[in-house]
Amino acid sequence: MEEIKLWRVSGPKESPTITDISNVAQTETEEMLEEVLVKSPSLLSGGLKLVGRQTETPGGPLDLLGVDEDGRLVIFELKRGILTRDAVAQIVDYASYLAELSPKNIDSLITNSSGKYGIDRIDNFATWYEVEFGKSLNTIGKPKMVLVGLGVDDRARRMVEFLASGDIEMSLITFQGFSNGSEVFLARQVEVAQKQTTESSKASKATNLQKLLKKVKISGAESYFNKAASLIRSEMNPYEWPNQSGYGYYLPDLTDSGTPSNRAYLSISIPDSMGGSMIITLQERAIAAAGPVWAEISQTLGSRLVRRKGYVEVRIASGDDWEKLEPEVKRLCVAIMEGRRSLQEKSLQEQKDEAEREVVEELSDAHA
């Protein structure tokens, strides 16, 4: 790998000042790299969601496991140093193992291994996947492979280039660290880019929207589906992602590891088997945020309410049904936003109180 050099250019353009930014010692970069990537997975790939870290497999613990914006499983093999041919063999071993698992076994593996080492807990991966991407886990396909290190030797690079030039979805990324005073910078270099065999997330989003609009139009639920979408947008101002059956709605939260992330709260969809109807899906975090208001509304839903593991569904059968429930849905959206704000304030206060307790304890120990 060719060495990357950085310089800081400051001052007026007529007489700029050039300052060399020195490389961080490799050992320092090794120590910080994995933690940095867990907290900021976008350094690996835009829109990536990490679902596993040190996930156990017969071939050993898999470093990082993620799902990209198109709903593809991605394996990341990290090396604290130079990538060699052994790393290539290792990641192929992991990928071949995951490729042979049934969707049920993938669900079990990720569900059981999530919630560790800074990765958010996923109570049911199959459900999470369907809500996030609007499609069944059966469609997840074979995993992609990404090797990550602080450099790569010639044999490993040659192997990855050979595999990536065929039908194997593999890429290679290296990082270098730089320091400028107390600041540390990371530079990423894509050494080998994988062959583009799938749609980009931008194309995927446009394709999803096109298919969704077509489905809504022939569903018999177009008028009130669009009203529901408009209501949610206006009351919650969420990030909206189209899938081929509906819209997922996301709000910015802090994950368990303290990383900002858009998290699913609710969705609306057109079911394949129920013509002229619509389903509103509420995640547990939305129910928790709505609190007493949800408890009141749920009592009025009757047979419309179907409880699942980790979420609930509200089935709306017709336009008349929507007219009856529209005020309650609006009330629910308002309650989610207000309750979410209160929960965030409570969490911040608890963090502040904990920090103050630690300071008091340190001072007490110092004077003991």
Coordinates of C-alpha atoms in Angstrom, one line a residue:
M1 CA 0.0 0.0 0.0
E2 CA 1.3 3.4 -0.9
E3 CA 1.7 5.7 2.1
I4 CA -0.8 8.5 2.3
K5 CA 0.5 11.9 3.4
L6 CA -1.6 14.8 4.7
W7 CA -0.9 18.5 4.9
R8 CA -2.9 21.3 6.4
V9 CA -3.2 24.4 4.2
S10 CA -4.2 27.6 6.1
G11 CA -4.0 31.4 5.7
P12 CA -4.7 33.6 2.7
K13 CA -4.5 31.9 -0.7
E14 CA -1.9 34.3 -1.8
S15 CA 0.6 33.1 0.9
P16 CA -0.8 29.9 2.4
T17 CA 0.9 28.2 5.3
I18 CA 1.6 24.5 4.8
T19 CA 1.7 22.3 7.9
D20 CA 2.6 18.6 7.8
I21 CA 0.2 16.3 9.6
S22 CA 2.2 13.4 11.0
N23 CA 1.2 9.7 10.9
V24 CA -0.1 8.2 14.1
A25 CA 1.9 5.2 15.3
Q26 CA 0.4 2.0 13.9
T27 CA -0.2 0.6 17.4
E28 CA -2.3 3.6 18.3
T29 CA -4.4 3.2 15.2
E30 CA -4.8 -0.5 15.8
E31 CA -6.2 0.1 19.3
M32 CA -8.8 2.7 18.2
L33 CA -9.9 1.3 14.8
E34 CA -12.5 -1.3 15.8
E35 CA -14.1 0.9 18.4
V36 CA -14.3 3.9 16.0
L37 CA -15.9 1.7 13.3
V38 CA -18.5 0.3 15.8
K39 CA -19.4 3.9 16.8
S40 CA -19.4 5.2 13.2
P41 CA -20.2 2.4 10.8
S42 CA -20.7 4.9 8.0
L43 CA -16.9 4.9 7.8
L44 CA -17.2 1.5 6.3
S45 CA -20.3 2.1 4.2
G46 CA -23.0 4.7 4.0
G47 CA -26.3 3.6 5.6
L48 CA -24.7 0.5 7.1
K49 CA -26.4 -1.0 10.2
L50 CA -24.2 -3.2 12.4
V51 CA -26.0 -6.2 13.8
G52 CA -23.2 -8.3 15.3
R53 CA -19.7 -8.0 16.7
Q54 CA -17.5 -11.1 17.5
T55 CA -20.4 -13.3 16.3
E56 CA -19.5 -16.9 17.0
T57 CA -19.2 -19.3 14.0
P58 CA -17.6 -22.7 13.6
G59 CA -14.6 -21.0 12.1
G60 CA -14.2 -18.5 15.0
P61 CA -15.7 -15.2 16.0
L62 CA -16.7 -13.0 13.1
D63 CA -15.4 -9.4 13.7
L64 CA -18.3 -7.3 12.5
L65 CA -21.6 -8.2 10.8
G66 CA -23.8 -5.6 9.1
V67 CA -26.7 -5.0 6.8
D68 CA -26.3 -2.4 4.0
E69 CA -28.8 0.0 2.7
D70 CA -30.1 -2.5 0.2
G71 CA -30.7 -5.2 2.8
R72 CA -27.6 -7.2 2.0
L73 CA -25.7 -9.0 4.8
V74 CA -22.1 -7.8 4.9
I75 CA -19.2 -9.5 6.7
F76 CA -16.2 -7.4 7.9
E77 CA -12.9 -9.0 8.7
L78 CA -10.7 -6.6 10.6
K79 CA -7.0 -7.0 11.1
R80 CA -4.9 -4.9 13.5
G81 CA -2.1 -4.6 11.0
I82 CA -1.4 -5.7 7.5
L83 CA -3.9 -7.9 5.7
T84 CA -2.5 -11.2 4.4
R85 CA -3.8 -14.1 2.4
D86 CA -4.9 -15.7 5.7
A87 CA -7.5 -12.9 6.2
V88 CA -8.8 -13.6 2.7
A89 CA -9.3 -17.3 3.5
Q90 CA -10.8 -16.5 6.9
I91 CA -13.5 -14.2 5.4
V92 CA -14.4 -16.7 2.7
D93 CA -14.8 -19.3 5.4
Y94 CA -17.2 -17.0 7.3
A95 CA -19.2 -16.2 4.1
S96 CA -19.5 -19.8 3.0
Y97 CA -20.9 -20.7 6.5
L98 CA -23.5 -17.9 6.5
A99 CA -24.4 -18.6 2.9
E100 CA -25.5 -22.2 3.8
L101 CA -27.6 -21.1 6.8
S102 CA -31.4 -21.1 6.3
P103 CA -33.2 -17.7 7.0
K104 CA -34.5 -19.3 10.3
N105 CA -30.9 -20.0 11.4
I106 CA -29.7 -16.5 10.3
D107 CA -32.5 -15.1 12.4
S108 CA -31.4 -17.1 15.4
L109 CA -27.7 -16.4 15.0
I110 CA -28.1 -12.6 14.8
T111 CA -30.9 -12.4 17.3
N112 CA -28.9 -14.3 19.9
S113 CA -25.5 -12.6 19.3
S114 CA -26.8 -9.0 19.1
G115 CA -26.7 -6.6 22.1
K116 CA -23.0 -7.2 22.9
Y117 CA -19.9 -5.1 22.6
G118 CA -21.6 -1.9 21.6
I119 CA -24.1 -3.4 19.1
D120 CA -27.8 -2.7 19.7
R121 CA -30.0 -5.5 20.9
I122 CA -32.3 -7.0 18.2
D123 CA -35.2 -9.0 19.8
N124 CA -36.1 -10.7 16.5
F125 CA -33.9 -10.2 13.5
A126 CA -36.5 -11.5 10.9
T127 CA -39.0 -9.0 12.2
W128 CA -36.4 -6.2 12.3
Y129 CA -35.3 -7.0 8.8
E130 CA -38.9 -6.9 7.4
V131 CA -39.6 -3.6 9.1
E132 CA -36.4 -2.0 8.0
F133 CA -36.5 -3.2 4.4
G134 CA -40.1 -4.1 3.7
K135 CA -39.2 -7.6 2.5
S136 CA -38.8 -11.1 3.9
L137 CA -35.5 -12.4 5.3
N138 CA -35.8 -15.1 2.7
T139 CA -34.6 -12.5 0.1
I140 CA -31.4 -11.6 2.0
G141 CA -29.2 -13.6 -0.4
K142 CA -25.5 -14.4 0.0
P143 CA -23.3 -12.1 2.1
K144 CA -20.9 -9.6 0.8
M145 CA -17.3 -9.6 2.2
V146 CA -15.2 -6.6 3.2
L147 CA -11.6 -6.9 4.4
V148 CA -10.4 -4.0 6.6
G149 CA -6.9 -3.3 7.9
L150 CA -4.0 -0.9 8.2
G151 CA -2.4 -2.1 5.1
V152 CA -2.3 -5.1 2.7
D153 CA 0.4 -7.3 1.2
D154 CA 0.7 -8.0 -2.5
R155 CA -0.6 -11.6 -2.3
A156 CA -3.7 -10.7 -0.4
R157 CA -4.5 -7.8 -2.8
R158 CA -4.0 -10.0 -5.8
M159 CA -6.4 -12.6 -4.4
V160 CA -9.1 -10.0 -3.6
E161 CA -8.8 -8.4 -7.0
F162 CA -9.2 -11.8 -8.7
L163 CA -12.2 -12.8 -6.6
A164 CA -13.8 -9.3 -7.0
S165 CA -13.4 -9.4 -10.8
G166 CA -15.7 -12.4 -11.0
D167 CA -19.0 -13.0 -9.3
I168 CA -17.7 -12.8 -5.7
E169 CA -18.8 -9.6 -3.9
M170 CA -15.6 -8.7 -2.0
S171 CA -13.8 -5.5 -1.4
L172 CA -10.8 -4.3 0.6
I173 CA -10.4 -1.1 2.7
T174 CA -7.4 0.3 4.5
F175 CA -7.1 3.0 7.1
Q176 CA -4.2 5.3 8.2
G177 CA -4.1 7.5 11.3
F178 CA -2.8 11.0 11.5
S179 CA -2.3 13.4 14.4
N180 CA -2.4 17.2 14.6
G181 CA -1.9 18.3 18.2
S182 CA -4.7 16.6 20.3
E183 CA -6.7 15.8 17.2
V184 CA -6.5 12.4 15.4
F185 CA -7.6 11.9 11.8
L186 CA -8.4 8.7 10.0
A187 CA -7.9 8.4 6.2
R188 CA -9.8 5.6 4.4
Q189 CA -8.6 4.1 1.1
V190 CA -10.7 1.7 -0.9
E191 CA -7.9 -0.6 -2.2
V192 CA -10.2 -3.0 -4.1
A193 CA -13.8 -2.0 -4.9
Q194 CA -16.3 -4.8 -5.3
K195 CA -18.0 -5.4 -8.6
Q196 CA -21.3 -3.5 -8.8
T197 CA -23.8 -6.3 -9.2
T198 CA -26.6 -4.9 -7.2
E199 CA -28.6 -1.6 -7.3
S200 CA -27.2 1.3 -5.3
S201 CA -29.3 2.5 -2.4
K202 CA -30.4 5.5 -4.3
A203 CA -31.6 3.3 -7.2
S204 CA -33.1 0.9 -4.7
K205 CA -35.1 3.7 -3.0
A206 CA -36.4 5.0 -6.4
T207 CA -37.3 1.4 -7.5
N208 CA -39.0 0.7 -4.2
L209 CA -41.1 3.9 -4.5
Q210 CA -42.1 3.2 -8.0
K211 CA -43.3 -0.3 -7.1
L212 CA -45.0 0.9 -3.9
L213 CA -47.0 3.6 -5.8
K214 CA -48.1 1.0 -8.3
K215 CA -49.2 -1.3 -5.5
V216 CA -51.0 1.4 -3.6
K217 CA -52.9 2.5 -6.8
I218 CA -54.4 -0.9 -7.4
S219 CA -54.9 -1.9 -3.8
G220 CA -58.2 -0.1 -3.2
A221 CA -56.6 1.7 -0.2
E222 CA -54.9 4.6 -2.1
S223 CA -56.9 7.4 -0.7
Y224 CA -56.6 6.7 3.0
F225 CA -53.1 5.2 2.7
N226 CA -51.9 8.6 1.4
K227 CA -53.8 10.4 4.1
A228 CA -52.1 8.2 6.8
A229 CA -48.7 9.0 5.2
S230 CA -49.4 12.7 5.1
L231 CA -50.6 12.7 8.8
I232 CA -47.5 10.9 10.0
R233 CA -45.2 13.3 8.1
S234 CA -46.9 16.4 9.5
E235 CA -47.1 15.3 13.1
M236 CA -43.8 13.5 13.5
N237 CA -41.5 14.9 10.7
P238 CA -39.7 11.6 10.5
Y239 CA -37.2 10.2 8.0
E240 CA -39.3 8.2 5.5
W241 CA -38.0 5.2 3.6
P242 CA -40.2 3.5 1.0
N243 CA -40.2 -0.2 0.6
Q244 CA -42.2 -2.2 -1.9
S245 CA -45.2 -2.6 0.5
G246 CA -45.3 0.7 2.3
Y247 CA -43.3 3.4 4.2
G248 CA -41.0 3.0 7.2
Y249 CA -40.7 6.0 9.6
Y250 CA -37.5 6.7 11.6
L251 CA -36.6 9.2 14.3
P252 CA -33.1 10.1 15.5
D253 CA -32.1 8.5 18.8
L254 CA -29.0 7.6 20.7
T255 CA -28.2 3.8 20.5
D256 CA -27.2 1.9 23.6
S257 CA -23.6 2.6 22.8
G258 CA -24.3 6.4 22.6
T259 CA -24.1 6.6 18.8
P260 CA -26.7 8.8 17.0
S261 CA -28.8 6.7 14.7
N262 CA -32.2 6.8 12.9
R263 CA -34.4 4.1 14.5
A264 CA -37.7 2.7 13.3
Y265 CA -40.8 3.7 15.2
L266 CA -43.7 2.8 12.9
S267 CA -44.6 1.9 9.4
I268 CA -47.6 1.7 7.1
S269 CA -48.1 -1.0 4.5
I270 CA -50.4 -2.6 2.0
P271 CA -50.7 -6.4 2.8
D272 CA -50.7 -8.8 -0.2
S273 CA -53.5 -10.9 1.2
M274 CA -56.0 -8.3 2.3
G275 CA -57.3 -6.3 -0.6
G276 CA -58.4 -2.7 0.2
S277 CA -56.8 -2.7 3.6
M278 CA -53.8 -1.1 5.3
I279 CA -51.6 -2.1 8.3
I280 CA -50.0 0.3 10.8
T281 CA -47.0 -1.3 12.6
L282 CA -45.8 0.1 15.9
Q283 CA -42.4 -0.8 17.3
E284 CA -42.0 -1.3 21.0
R285 CA -40.1 1.9 21.3
A286 CA -43.1 3.8 19.8
I287 CA -45.5 2.1 22.3
A288 CA -43.2 2.9 25.2
A289 CA -43.0 6.5 24.1
A290 CA -46.8 6.9 23.7
G291 CA -47.3 5.4 27.2
P292 CA -50.7 5.9 28.8
V293 CA -52.1 7.3 25.5
W294 CA -51.4 4.0 23.7
A295 CA -53.0 2.1 26.6
E296 CA -56.2 4.1 26.1
I297 CA -56.2 3.8 22.3
S298 CA -55.4 0.1 22.3
Q299 CA -58.6 -0.5 24.3
T300 CA -60.7 0.9 21.4
L301 CA -59.1 -1.1 18.6
G302 CA -60.7 -4.4 19.3
S303 CA -60.0 -7.1 16.6
R304 CA -58.0 -4.5 14.6
L305 CA -55.1 -4.9 17.0
V306 CA -52.7 -7.9 16.5
R307 CA -49.9 -8.3 18.9
R308 CA -46.6 -9.7 17.7
K309 CA -43.2 -10.3 19.4
G310 CA -41.5 -6.9 19.5
Y311 CA -44.3 -5.0 17.7
V312 CA -48.0 -4.6 17.2
E313 CA -50.1 -4.3 14.0
V314 CA -53.3 -2.2 13.6
R315 CA -55.3 -3.4 10.6
I316 CA -57.5 -0.8 8.9
A317 CA -60.1 -2.5 6.7
S318 CA -61.5 0.4 4.7
G319 CA -61.8 4.1 4.1
D320 CA -64.7 4.3 6.6
D321 CA -62.6 2.5 9.1
W322 CA -59.8 5.0 8.6
E323 CA -62.2 7.9 9.1
K324 CA -63.1 6.5 12.5
L325 CA -59.5 6.0 13.5
E326 CA -57.8 9.0 12.0
P327 CA -58.2 11.2 15.2
E328 CA -56.7 8.4 17.3
V329 CA -53.8 7.9 14.9
K330 CA -53.1 11.7 15.1
R331 CA -53.3 11.6 18.9
L332 CA -50.9 8.6 18.9
C333 CA -48.4 10.4 16.8
V334 CA -48.4 13.4 19.1
A335 CA -48.1 11.2 22.1
I336 CA -45.1 9.3 20.6
M337 CA -43.2 12.6 20.0
E338 CA -44.0 14.0 23.4
G339 CA -43.2 10.8 25.2
R340 CA -40.0 10.3 23.2
R341 CA -38.9 13.8 24.2
S342 CA -39.6 13.0 27.9
L343 CA -37.7 9.7 27.8
Q344 CA -34.7 11.4 26.2
E345 CA -34.7 14.1 28.8
K346 CA -34.9 11.5 31.6
S347 CA -32.0 9.5 30.0
L348 CA -29.8 12.6 29.8
Q349 CA -30.6 13.5 33.4
E350 CA -29.7 9.9 34.6
Q351 CA -26.4 10.2 32.7
K352 CA -25.7 13.5 34.3
D353 CA -26.6 12.2 37.8
E354 CA -24.3 9.1 37.2
A355 CA -21.4 11.4 36.1
E356 CA -21.9 13.5 39.2
R357 CA -21.9 10.4 41.5
E358 CA -18.7 9.2 39.9
V359 CA -17.0 12.6 40.5
V360 CA -18.2 12.5 44.2
E361 CA -16.8 9.0 44.6
E362 CA -13.5 9.9 43.0
L363 CA -13.2 12.9 45.4
S364 CA -14.1 10.8 48.4
D365 CA -11.5 8.2 47.4
A366 CA -8.9 10.9 46.9
H367 CA -9.5 12.3 50.5
A368 CA -9.8 8.9 52.1

